[in-house]
């Protein structure tokens, strides 16, 4: 527990604590801005793992107030991944507390550790596992050392337990953390590397501690972004172009300005923007409908053209991996996945107040830092800008996008009051960005021992990563050496050991915005790859699961995949006969440094595919909260099944044809297999990604099961059986 | 215009007669339990209980709630004591929990009419409410569990 180095805090650098007239509140210090983050973000994308980064100084994470207790500032957005609860577990472990003894707050853009990565790529737990524990341990040691002074005993005598410090010999004289802070005189000394607990010493990590965010949500107290409020707030509605890429040519307020409740009409042709502010959302929408707007240009793309653009031709595109020499290839197949919506239930929202010296924004966002950067870019840096992250009602990649914050800011500036924007479901369905469409051609061959000899893998895909960010933000990242969309790599490469493997990718520029969607390339890639693996297995009459085991190599990734395949073989009863009229399919994938194997059981009746059971084995390193992780896994299965069986966005005349959940249905409760069994494989690794990896194998596992049952090989999502 | 909201009579401005009930609750009365998902009746997130019936508040005009008993998520708990359905969802939560209002309100009505529903009845009653985070199996379990709690069969 002995600090190996220490550092004296400078009050100038981080506005801290003592004697700052703040009643001895040990407070959250500064803010680490976004720009410093870019190299790290690039590393993260490159390695496809979160890595351990972020400051470990306690004051970026914690505030201790004698009145309110200890607050942990969580720099990640909460969108259902229970990040607040997991962070509380990590911190509580080193602080010797119950997680529920911590108050949890979102770090805003002026207080706490402004998250450099945002909440992306299943990285929340992975990237914060080390720094949160280290910061908590440092804080514990600071409190412990101060307690030694206050108790008048040597440091080695001080025990920390359940939010208090006491001397070993006098366990009855307990000092609460907040008391220690209140009585502190002079400067704090921070150990930079207090010793962390070993895994064997963990008390709360690995346990199903309760969620910290749910009690407020269950009684209607929690505020999601759509429920952000400010005194005197008004509601905005923004016009949307009728075709992708169309721009405003002219506009006239018509009767809108005199309609009841309307406070402002903004028609700004130069900035391609038209919107209305009113005293209710309904009135804002009604007035918006009366604007006379003319649009020009834009795309008239239709579904046929879209699919022909997104068509891979074997061996064409940028070579991103090339091993050995591709010789003769005797099996070829092509797979297609469509555009898909995020369909997060809470739409994109923001409340923004623009005044002459301060901009404040309350946003449902995956990245407070990106929202702040967008506002800085729009309004300059002369005004103070504070962005508060709100609870999110789902996101799946959608809320990494700064549209709503800018719209609300423009309207707030125009009307001189705080303005709230909530997109409608129709706007979300028709004017969002979408999961990129993809087309994959695979060619391969297998030797007489059932080993894959060669694989040629060609992917054509819509944009994944570059389009989701403001070019000003993404271009420095792209400039660091990527010629191609970095999002393409998630789940791209076949995990099997082959002497000859070549991968080509082609980024197809489309007039339709596409981008971040749970797992990026993972779901489409694995659908193609693992369906083809199945085809190779069947061609050589091998058991598909054994075929996979037989083709995995000996490196760590392959060994972890073998372990999950072996586990799922048992959990799914793979070797026992199928229940009547059902068949099983298997698939596996590796992403965010997590290995997943999945077996699904399907039934077909009247050409309708029903999934009756799903078994999953996962190696995601140490599991911090098993129930939470299992929930992520089951949720990924449901979302994956929805994409596999139902979801497809169709475009005609440059516009999305679907409008709401009637013509873009999602998987429902009755369609969900009652049995989704999740099994975590023991692992020595630190926590790895859990929010996305499990969606990887879903499409292929179902298609493979359908083939086993019907003999029909379906190579396009959503899967449709021919009658 | 007067609403009977969670057992209390409250006065609502006349000009909200035609306003969808969801926005009266959400924006005017600032009740965070009301959740907009689709505005068209498809997702169920906005469900309230109107005269004992699970009702889509996005498909109901505010004036249609006048003279009826209106219960929202905020009105379920009895002081500090959660309703059994809330208790079950607290013990076994969903993910983002945005859809949860709709599931809870629908389940409350189901259990009022069918104290001990079969799994088929649970599926039938809960099927019209979407959960994008995919918590459907937790929802199934929670309705059954809430029925146990309510019947004292813990
Ligand atoms: S918001 Fe009312 S049913 Fe979706
Ligand atoms: S928990 Fe997120 S939509 Fe149901």
CSV table of N, CA and C in Angstrom, one decimal, chain A residues 79-80 211 214-215 217-224 226-227 229 235 280-283 341-347 392-394 396 423-425 631-632 634-635 638-639 642 647 660-662 666-670 672-674 676, chain B residues 15-16 19-20 23 26-28 30-38 40 42-43 45 73-74 77 82 86 89-90 93-100 104 122-124 126-140:
chain,number,residue,atom,x,y,z
A,79,UNK,N,-25.9,4.7,-21.4
A,79,UNK,CA,-26.9,4.5,-22.4
A,79,UNK,C,-27.5,3.1,-22.2
A,80,UNK,N,-27.3,2.5,-21.0
A,80,UNK,CA,-27.9,1.2,-20.8
A,80,UNK,C,-26.8,0.2,-20.5
A,211,UNK,N,-27.6,-1.9,-9.6
A,211,UNK,CA,-27.4,-0.7,-10.5
A,211,UNK,C,-27.6,0.6,-9.7
A,214,UNK,N,-30.8,2.8,-11.5
A,214,UNK,CA,-32.1,2.3,-11.7
A,214,UNK,C,-33.1,2.8,-10.7
A,215,UNK,N,-32.8,3.0,-9.4
A,215,UNK,CA,-33.8,3.4,-8.4
A,215,UNK,C,-34.5,4.7,-8.9
A,217,UNK,N,-34.8,5.8,-11.9
A,217,UNK,CA,-35.5,5.5,-13.2
A,217,UNK,C,-36.8,4.8,-12.9
A,218,UNK,N,-36.8,4.0,-11.9
A,218,UNK,CA,-38.0,3.2,-11.6
A,218,UNK,C,-39.2,4.1,-11.1
A,219,UNK,N,-38.9,5.2,-10.5
A,219,UNK,CA,-40.0,6.0,-9.9
A,219,UNK,C,-40.2,7.3,-10.7
A,220,UNK,N,-39.5,7.4,-11.9
A,220,UNK,CA,-39.7,8.6,-12.7
A,220,UNK,C,-38.9,9.8,-12.3
A,221,UNK,N,-37.9,9.6,-11.5
A,221,UNK,CA,-37.1,10.8,-11.1
A,221,UNK,C,-35.9,11.1,-12.0
A,222,UNK,N,-35.4,10.0,-12.6
A,222,UNK,CA,-34.2,10.3,-13.5
A,222,UNK,C,-34.6,11.1,-14.7
A,223,UNK,N,-33.6,12.0,-15.1
A,223,UNK,CA,-33.9,12.8,-16.3
A,223,UNK,C,-33.1,12.3,-17.5
A,224,UNK,N,-33.8,11.8,-18.5
A,224,UNK,CA,-33.1,11.6,-19.7
A,224,UNK,C,-32.9,12.9,-20.5
A,226,UNK,N,-34.1,14.0,-23.1
A,226,UNK,CA,-35.4,14.6,-23.6
A,226,UNK,C,-36.1,15.3,-22.5
A,227,UNK,N,-35.7,15.0,-21.3
A,227,UNK,CA,-36.4,15.6,-20.1
A,227,UNK,C,-35.6,16.8,-19.5
A,229,UNK,N,-34.4,20.3,-18.6
A,229,UNK,CA,-35.3,21.5,-18.5
A,229,UNK,C,-34.5,22.7,-18.0
A,235,UNK,N,-39.4,25.3,-27.2
A,235,UNK,CA,-39.2,24.1,-28.0
A,235,UNK,C,-38.9,24.4,-29.4
A,280,UNK,N,-44.7,25.2,-27.2
A,280,UNK,CA,-44.8,23.8,-27.0
A,280,UNK,C,-44.2,23.1,-28.2
A,281,UNK,N,-43.9,21.8,-28.0
A,281,UNK,CA,-43.4,21.1,-29.2
A,281,UNK,C,-44.4,21.0,-30.3
A,282,UNK,N,-45.7,20.7,-29.9
A,282,UNK,CA,-46.7,20.6,-30.9
A,282,UNK,C,-46.9,21.8,-31.7
A,283,UNK,N,-46.8,23.0,-31.1
A,283,UNK,CA,-47.0,24.2,-31.8
A,283,UNK,C,-45.8,24.5,-32.7
A,341,UNK,N,-31.4,1.0,-39.1
A,341,UNK,CA,-31.5,2.2,-38.2
A,341,UNK,C,-31.0,1.8,-36.8
A,342,UNK,N,-30.7,2.8,-36.1
A,342,UNK,CA,-30.3,2.5,-34.7
A,342,UNK,C,-31.6,2.2,-33.8
A,343,UNK,N,-32.6,3.0,-34.1
A,343,UNK,CA,-33.9,2.7,-33.4
A,343,UNK,C,-33.8,2.8,-31.9
A,344,UNK,N,-32.8,3.4,-31.3
A,344,UNK,CA,-32.8,3.8,-29.9
A,344,UNK,C,-34.1,4.4,-29.6
A,345,UNK,N,-34.7,4.1,-28.4
A,345,UNK,CA,-36.0,4.6,-28.2
A,345,UNK,C,-36.1,6.1,-27.9
A,346,UNK,N,-35.1,6.6,-27.1
A,346,UNK,CA,-35.1,8.0,-26.9
A,346,UNK,C,-34.4,8.7,-28.1
A,347,UNK,N,-35.1,9.6,-28.8
A,347,UNK,CA,-34.5,10.2,-29.9
A,347,UNK,C,-33.4,11.1,-29.6
A,392,UNK,N,-29.2,8.5,-21.2
A,392,UNK,CA,-29.6,8.2,-22.6
A,392,UNK,C,-30.6,7.1,-22.6
A,393,UNK,N,-31.6,7.2,-23.4
A,393,UNK,CA,-32.5,6.1,-23.6
A,393,UNK,C,-32.1,5.3,-24.9
A,394,UNK,N,-31.0,4.6,-24.7
A,394,UNK,CA,-30.3,3.9,-25.8
A,394,UNK,C,-29.6,4.8,-26.7
A,396,UNK,N,-26.6,3.2,-29.3
A,396,UNK,CA,-26.0,2.2,-30.2
A,396,UNK,C,-25.2,2.9,-31.3
A,423,UNK,N,-35.8,15.2,-31.6
A,423,UNK,CA,-36.2,14.7,-32.9
A,423,UNK,C,-37.4,13.8,-32.7
A,424,UNK,N,-38.3,13.7,-33.7
A,424,UNK,CA,-39.4,12.8,-33.7
A,424,UNK,C,-38.9,11.4,-34.2
A,425,UNK,N,-39.7,10.4,-34.0
A,425,UNK,CA,-39.4,9.1,-34.5
A,425,UNK,C,-39.2,9.2,-36.1
A,631,UNK,N,-26.7,-9.2,-19.3
A,631,UNK,CA,-27.8,-8.4,-19.9
A,631,UNK,C,-27.3,-7.7,-21.2
A,632,UNK,N,-26.0,-7.3,-21.2
A,632,UNK,CA,-25.5,-6.8,-22.4
A,632,UNK,C,-25.5,-7.8,-23.5
A,634,UNK,N,-27.4,-10.6,-23.8
A,634,UNK,CA,-28.8,-10.9,-24.2
A,634,UNK,C,-29.3,-9.8,-25.1
A,635,UNK,N,-29.0,-8.5,-24.7
A,635,UNK,CA,-29.5,-7.4,-25.5
A,635,UNK,C,-28.9,-7.4,-26.9
A,638,UNK,N,-30.7,-10.0,-29.0
A,638,UNK,CA,-32.1,-9.5,-29.4
A,638,UNK,C,-31.9,-8.5,-30.6
A,639,UNK,N,-31.0,-7.6,-30.4
A,639,UNK,CA,-30.8,-6.6,-31.5
A,639,UNK,C,-30.2,-7.3,-32.7
A,642,UNK,N,-33.0,-9.1,-34.4
A,642,UNK,CA,-33.9,-8.1,-35.1
A,642,UNK,C,-33.3,-7.8,-36.5
A,647,UNK,N,-35.0,-6.3,-39.9
A,647,UNK,CA,-34.8,-4.8,-40.2
A,647,UNK,C,-34.1,-4.6,-41.5
A,660,UNK,N,-41.7,4.8,-39.2
A,660,UNK,CA,-41.9,4.6,-37.8
A,660,UNK,C,-41.9,3.1,-37.6
A,661,UNK,N,-42.2,2.7,-36.4
A,661,UNK,CA,-42.1,1.3,-36.0
A,661,UNK,C,-43.1,0.4,-36.7
A,662,UNK,N,-44.1,1.0,-37.4
A,662,UNK,CA,-45.0,0.1,-38.1
A,662,UNK,C,-44.4,-0.4,-39.4
A,666,UNK,N,-39.3,-3.7,-35.0
A,666,UNK,CA,-38.2,-4.3,-34.3
A,666,UNK,C,-38.6,-5.6,-33.7
A,667,UNK,N,-37.7,-6.5,-33.4
A,667,UNK,CA,-38.0,-7.7,-32.8
A,667,UNK,C,-38.8,-7.5,-31.5
A,668,UNK,N,-39.9,-8.3,-31.3
A,668,UNK,CA,-40.8,-8.1,-30.2
A,668,UNK,C,-40.5,-9.2,-29.2
A,669,UNK,N,-41.2,-9.0,-28.0
A,669,UNK,CA,-41.1,-10.0,-27.0
A,669,UNK,C,-41.4,-11.4,-27.4
A,670,UNK,N,-42.5,-11.6,-28.1
A,670,UNK,CA,-42.9,-12.9,-28.5
A,670,UNK,C,-42.0,-13.6,-29.4
A,672,UNK,N,-38.8,-13.3,-29.2
A,672,UNK,CA,-37.5,-13.4,-28.5
A,672,UNK,C,-37.4,-14.8,-27.9
A,673,UNK,N,-36.4,-15.6,-28.2
A,673,UNK,CA,-36.3,-16.9,-27.6
A,673,UNK,C,-36.3,-16.8,-26.1
A,674,UNK,N,-37.2,-17.5,-25.4
A,674,UNK,CA,-37.2,-17.4,-24.0
A,674,UNK,C,-35.9,-17.9,-23.3
A,676,UNK,N,-32.1,-17.6,-23.5
A,676,UNK,CA,-30.8,-17.1,-24.0
A,676,UNK,C,-29.8,-17.3,-22.9
B,15,UNK,N,-55.8,25.7,-23.0
B,15,UNK,CA,-55.2,25.6,-24.3
B,15,UNK,C,-54.5,24.3,-24.6
B,16,UNK,N,-54.4,23.4,-23.6
B,16,UNK,CA,-53.8,22.1,-23.8
B,16,UNK,C,-54.8,21.0,-24.1
B,19,UNK,N,-53.6,19.0,-26.9
B,19,UNK,CA,-52.2,18.6,-26.8
B,19,UNK,C,-52.2,17.1,-26.4
B,20,UNK,N,-51.3,16.3,-27.2
B,20,UNK,CA,-51.2,14.9,-26.8
B,20,UNK,C,-50.9,14.9,-25.3
B,23,UNK,N,-47.3,15.0,-23.9
B,23,UNK,CA,-46.5,16.3,-23.8
B,23,UNK,C,-47.0,17.1,-22.6
B,26,UNK,N,-45.2,15.4,-19.8
B,26,UNK,CA,-43.8,15.4,-20.0
B,26,UNK,C,-43.2,16.8,-19.9
B,27,UNK,N,-43.8,17.8,-20.5
B,27,UNK,CA,-43.3,19.1,-20.6
B,27,UNK,C,-44.0,20.1,-19.6
B,28,UNK,N,-45.3,20.0,-19.6
B,28,UNK,CA,-46.0,21.0,-18.7
B,28,UNK,C,-45.9,20.6,-17.2
B,30,UNK,N,-43.9,18.2,-16.2
B,30,UNK,CA,-42.5,17.8,-15.9
B,30,UNK,C,-42.4,16.5,-15.2
B,31,UNK,N,-43.2,15.5,-15.7
B,31,UNK,CA,-43.1,14.2,-15.1
B,31,UNK,C,-42.2,13.3,-16.0
B,32,UNK,N,-41.1,12.9,-15.3
B,32,UNK,CA,-40.0,12.2,-16.1
B,32,UNK,C,-40.4,10.7,-16.4
B,33,UNK,N,-41.5,10.3,-15.8
B,33,UNK,CA,-41.9,8.9,-16.0
B,33,UNK,C,-42.5,8.7,-17.4
B,34,UNK,N,-42.9,9.9,-18.0
B,34,UNK,CA,-43.5,9.7,-19.3
B,34,UNK,C,-42.4,9.7,-20.4
B,35,UNK,N,-42.4,8.8,-21.3
B,35,UNK,CA,-41.3,8.6,-22.2
B,35,UNK,C,-41.8,8.6,-23.6
B,36,UNK,N,-41.3,9.4,-24.5
B,36,UNK,CA,-41.7,9.4,-25.9
B,36,UNK,C,-40.8,8.5,-26.6
B,37,UNK,N,-41.4,7.6,-27.4
B,37,UNK,CA,-40.6,6.7,-28.2
B,37,UNK,C,-40.9,6.8,-29.7
B,38,UNK,N,-42.2,7.0,-30.0
B,38,UNK,CA,-42.6,6.9,-31.5
B,38,UNK,C,-43.7,7.9,-31.8
B,40,UNK,N,-46.7,7.5,-32.1
B,40,UNK,CA,-47.6,7.0,-33.1
B,40,UNK,C,-48.3,5.7,-32.6
B,42,UNK,N,-46.9,2.9,-31.5
B,42,UNK,CA,-46.2,1.6,-31.8
B,42,UNK,C,-45.3,1.0,-30.7
B,43,UNK,N,-44.7,1.9,-29.9
B,43,UNK,CA,-43.7,1.4,-29.0
B,43,UNK,C,-44.1,1.1,-27.6
B,45,UNK,N,-43.8,3.1,-24.9
B,45,UNK,CA,-43.1,3.7,-23.9
B,45,UNK,C,-43.9,4.7,-23.1
B,73,UNK,N,-46.3,6.6,-13.9
B,73,UNK,CA,-45.3,5.9,-13.2
B,73,UNK,C,-45.1,6.5,-11.8
B,74,UNK,N,-45.2,7.8,-11.7
B,74,UNK,CA,-44.9,8.5,-10.5
B,74,UNK,C,-46.0,8.2,-9.4
B,77,UNK,N,-46.0,4.0,-6.6
B,77,UNK,CA,-45.4,3.7,-5.3
B,77,UNK,C,-46.3,4.3,-4.2
B,82,UNK,N,-42.4,0.7,-3.0
B,82,UNK,CA,-42.6,0.5,-4.5
B,82,UNK,C,-43.8,-0.4,-4.7
B,86,UNK,N,-42.8,-2.4,-9.8
B,86,UNK,CA,-41.5,-1.6,-9.7
B,86,UNK,C,-40.4,-2.4,-9.0
B,89,UNK,N,-38.8,-4.9,-11.2
B,89,UNK,CA,-37.9,-4.3,-12.2
B,89,UNK,C,-36.7,-3.7,-11.6
B,90,UNK,N,-36.8,-3.3,-10.3
B,90,UNK,CA,-35.6,-2.8,-9.6
B,90,UNK,C,-34.6,-3.9,-9.3
B,93,UNK,N,-33.2,-5.2,-13.4
B,93,UNK,CA,-33.4,-4.1,-14.3
B,93,UNK,C,-33.2,-4.4,-15.8
B,94,UNK,N,-33.7,-3.5,-16.6
B,94,UNK,CA,-33.4,-3.6,-18.0
B,94,UNK,C,-32.1,-2.8,-18.3
B,95,UNK,N,-31.8,-2.4,-19.5
B,95,UNK,CA,-30.6,-1.7,-19.8
B,95,UNK,C,-30.7,-0.2,-19.6
B,96,UNK,N,-31.1,0.5,-20.7
B,96,UNK,CA,-31.3,2.0,-20.5
B,96,UNK,C,-32.5,2.3,-19.7
B,97,UNK,N,-33.4,1.4,-19.6
B,97,UNK,CA,-34.7,1.6,-18.8
B,97,UNK,C,-35.6,2.7,-19.4
B,98,UNK,N,-35.4,3.2,-20.6
B,98,UNK,CA,-36.2,4.2,-21.1
B,98,UNK,C,-37.6,3.6,-21.4
B,99,UNK,N,-37.6,2.4,-21.9
B,99,UNK,CA,-38.9,1.8,-22.3
B,99,UNK,C,-39.7,1.3,-21.0
B,100,UNK,N,-39.0,1.3,-19.9
B,100,UNK,CA,-39.5,0.6,-18.7
B,100,UNK,C,-40.8,1.1,-18.2
B,104,UNK,N,-43.8,-1.4,-17.2
B,104,UNK,CA,-44.3,-1.4,-15.9
B,104,UNK,C,-45.8,-1.1,-15.9
B,122,UNK,N,-48.6,-13.6,-20.1
B,122,UNK,CA,-47.6,-12.5,-20.0
B,122,UNK,C,-47.1,-12.1,-21.4
B,123,UNK,N,-46.8,-13.1,-22.2
B,123,UNK,CA,-46.3,-12.8,-23.5
B,123,UNK,C,-47.3,-12.0,-24.3
B,124,UNK,N,-48.6,-12.4,-24.2
B,124,UNK,CA,-49.6,-11.7,-25.0
B,124,UNK,C,-49.8,-10.3,-24.5
B,126,UNK,N,-47.6,-8.3,-22.9
B,126,UNK,CA,-46.4,-7.5,-23.0
B,126,UNK,C,-45.9,-7.3,-24.4
B,127,UNK,N,-46.4,-8.0,-25.3
B,127,UNK,CA,-45.8,-8.1,-26.7
B,127,UNK,C,-45.9,-6.8,-27.4
B,128,UNK,N,-46.8,-5.9,-27.1
B,128,UNK,CA,-46.9,-4.7,-27.9
B,128,UNK,C,-46.0,-3.6,-27.4
B,129,UNK,N,-45.2,-3.8,-26.4
B,129,UNK,CA,-44.2,-2.8,-25.9
B,129,UNK,C,-42.8,-3.2,-26.4
B,130,UNK,N,-42.2,-2.2,-27.1
B,130,UNK,CA,-40.8,-2.5,-27.6
B,130,UNK,C,-39.8,-2.2,-26.5
B,131,UNK,N,-38.7,-3.0,-26.6
B,131,UNK,CA,-37.5,-2.7,-25.8
B,131,UNK,C,-36.3,-2.8,-26.8
B,132,UNK,N,-35.7,-1.7,-27.2
B,132,UNK,CA,-34.6,-1.8,-28.2
B,132,UNK,C,-33.4,-2.4,-27.5
B,133,UNK,N,-33.2,-2.2,-26.3
B,133,UNK,CA,-32.1,-2.8,-25.6
B,133,UNK,C,-32.2,-4.3,-25.4
B,134,UNK,N,-33.4,-4.9,-25.8
B,134,UNK,CA,-33.5,-6.3,-25.8
B,134,UNK,C,-33.7,-7.0,-24.5
B,135,UNK,N,-34.3,-6.3,-23.5
B,135,UNK,CA,-34.5,-6.8,-22.2
B,135,UNK,C,-35.8,-7.7,-22.1
B,136,UNK,N,-36.2,-8.3,-23.2
B,136,UNK,CA,-37.5,-9.0,-23.1
B,136,UNK,C,-37.6,-10.2,-22.1
B,137,UNK,N,-36.5,-10.9,-22.0
B,137,UNK,CA,-36.6,-12.0,-21.1
B,137,UNK,C,-36.6,-11.5,-19.6
B,138,UNK,N,-35.9,-10.4,-19.3
B,138,UNK,CA,-36.1,-9.8,-18.0
B,138,UNK,C,-37.5,-9.4,-17.8
B,139,UNK,N,-38.1,-8.8,-18.8
B,139,UNK,CA,-39.5,-8.3,-18.7
B,139,UNK,C,-40.4,-9.5,-18.4
B,140,UNK,N,-40.2,-10.6,-19.1
B,140,UNK,CA,-41.0,-11.8,-18.8
B,140,UNK,C,-40.9,-12.2,-17.4
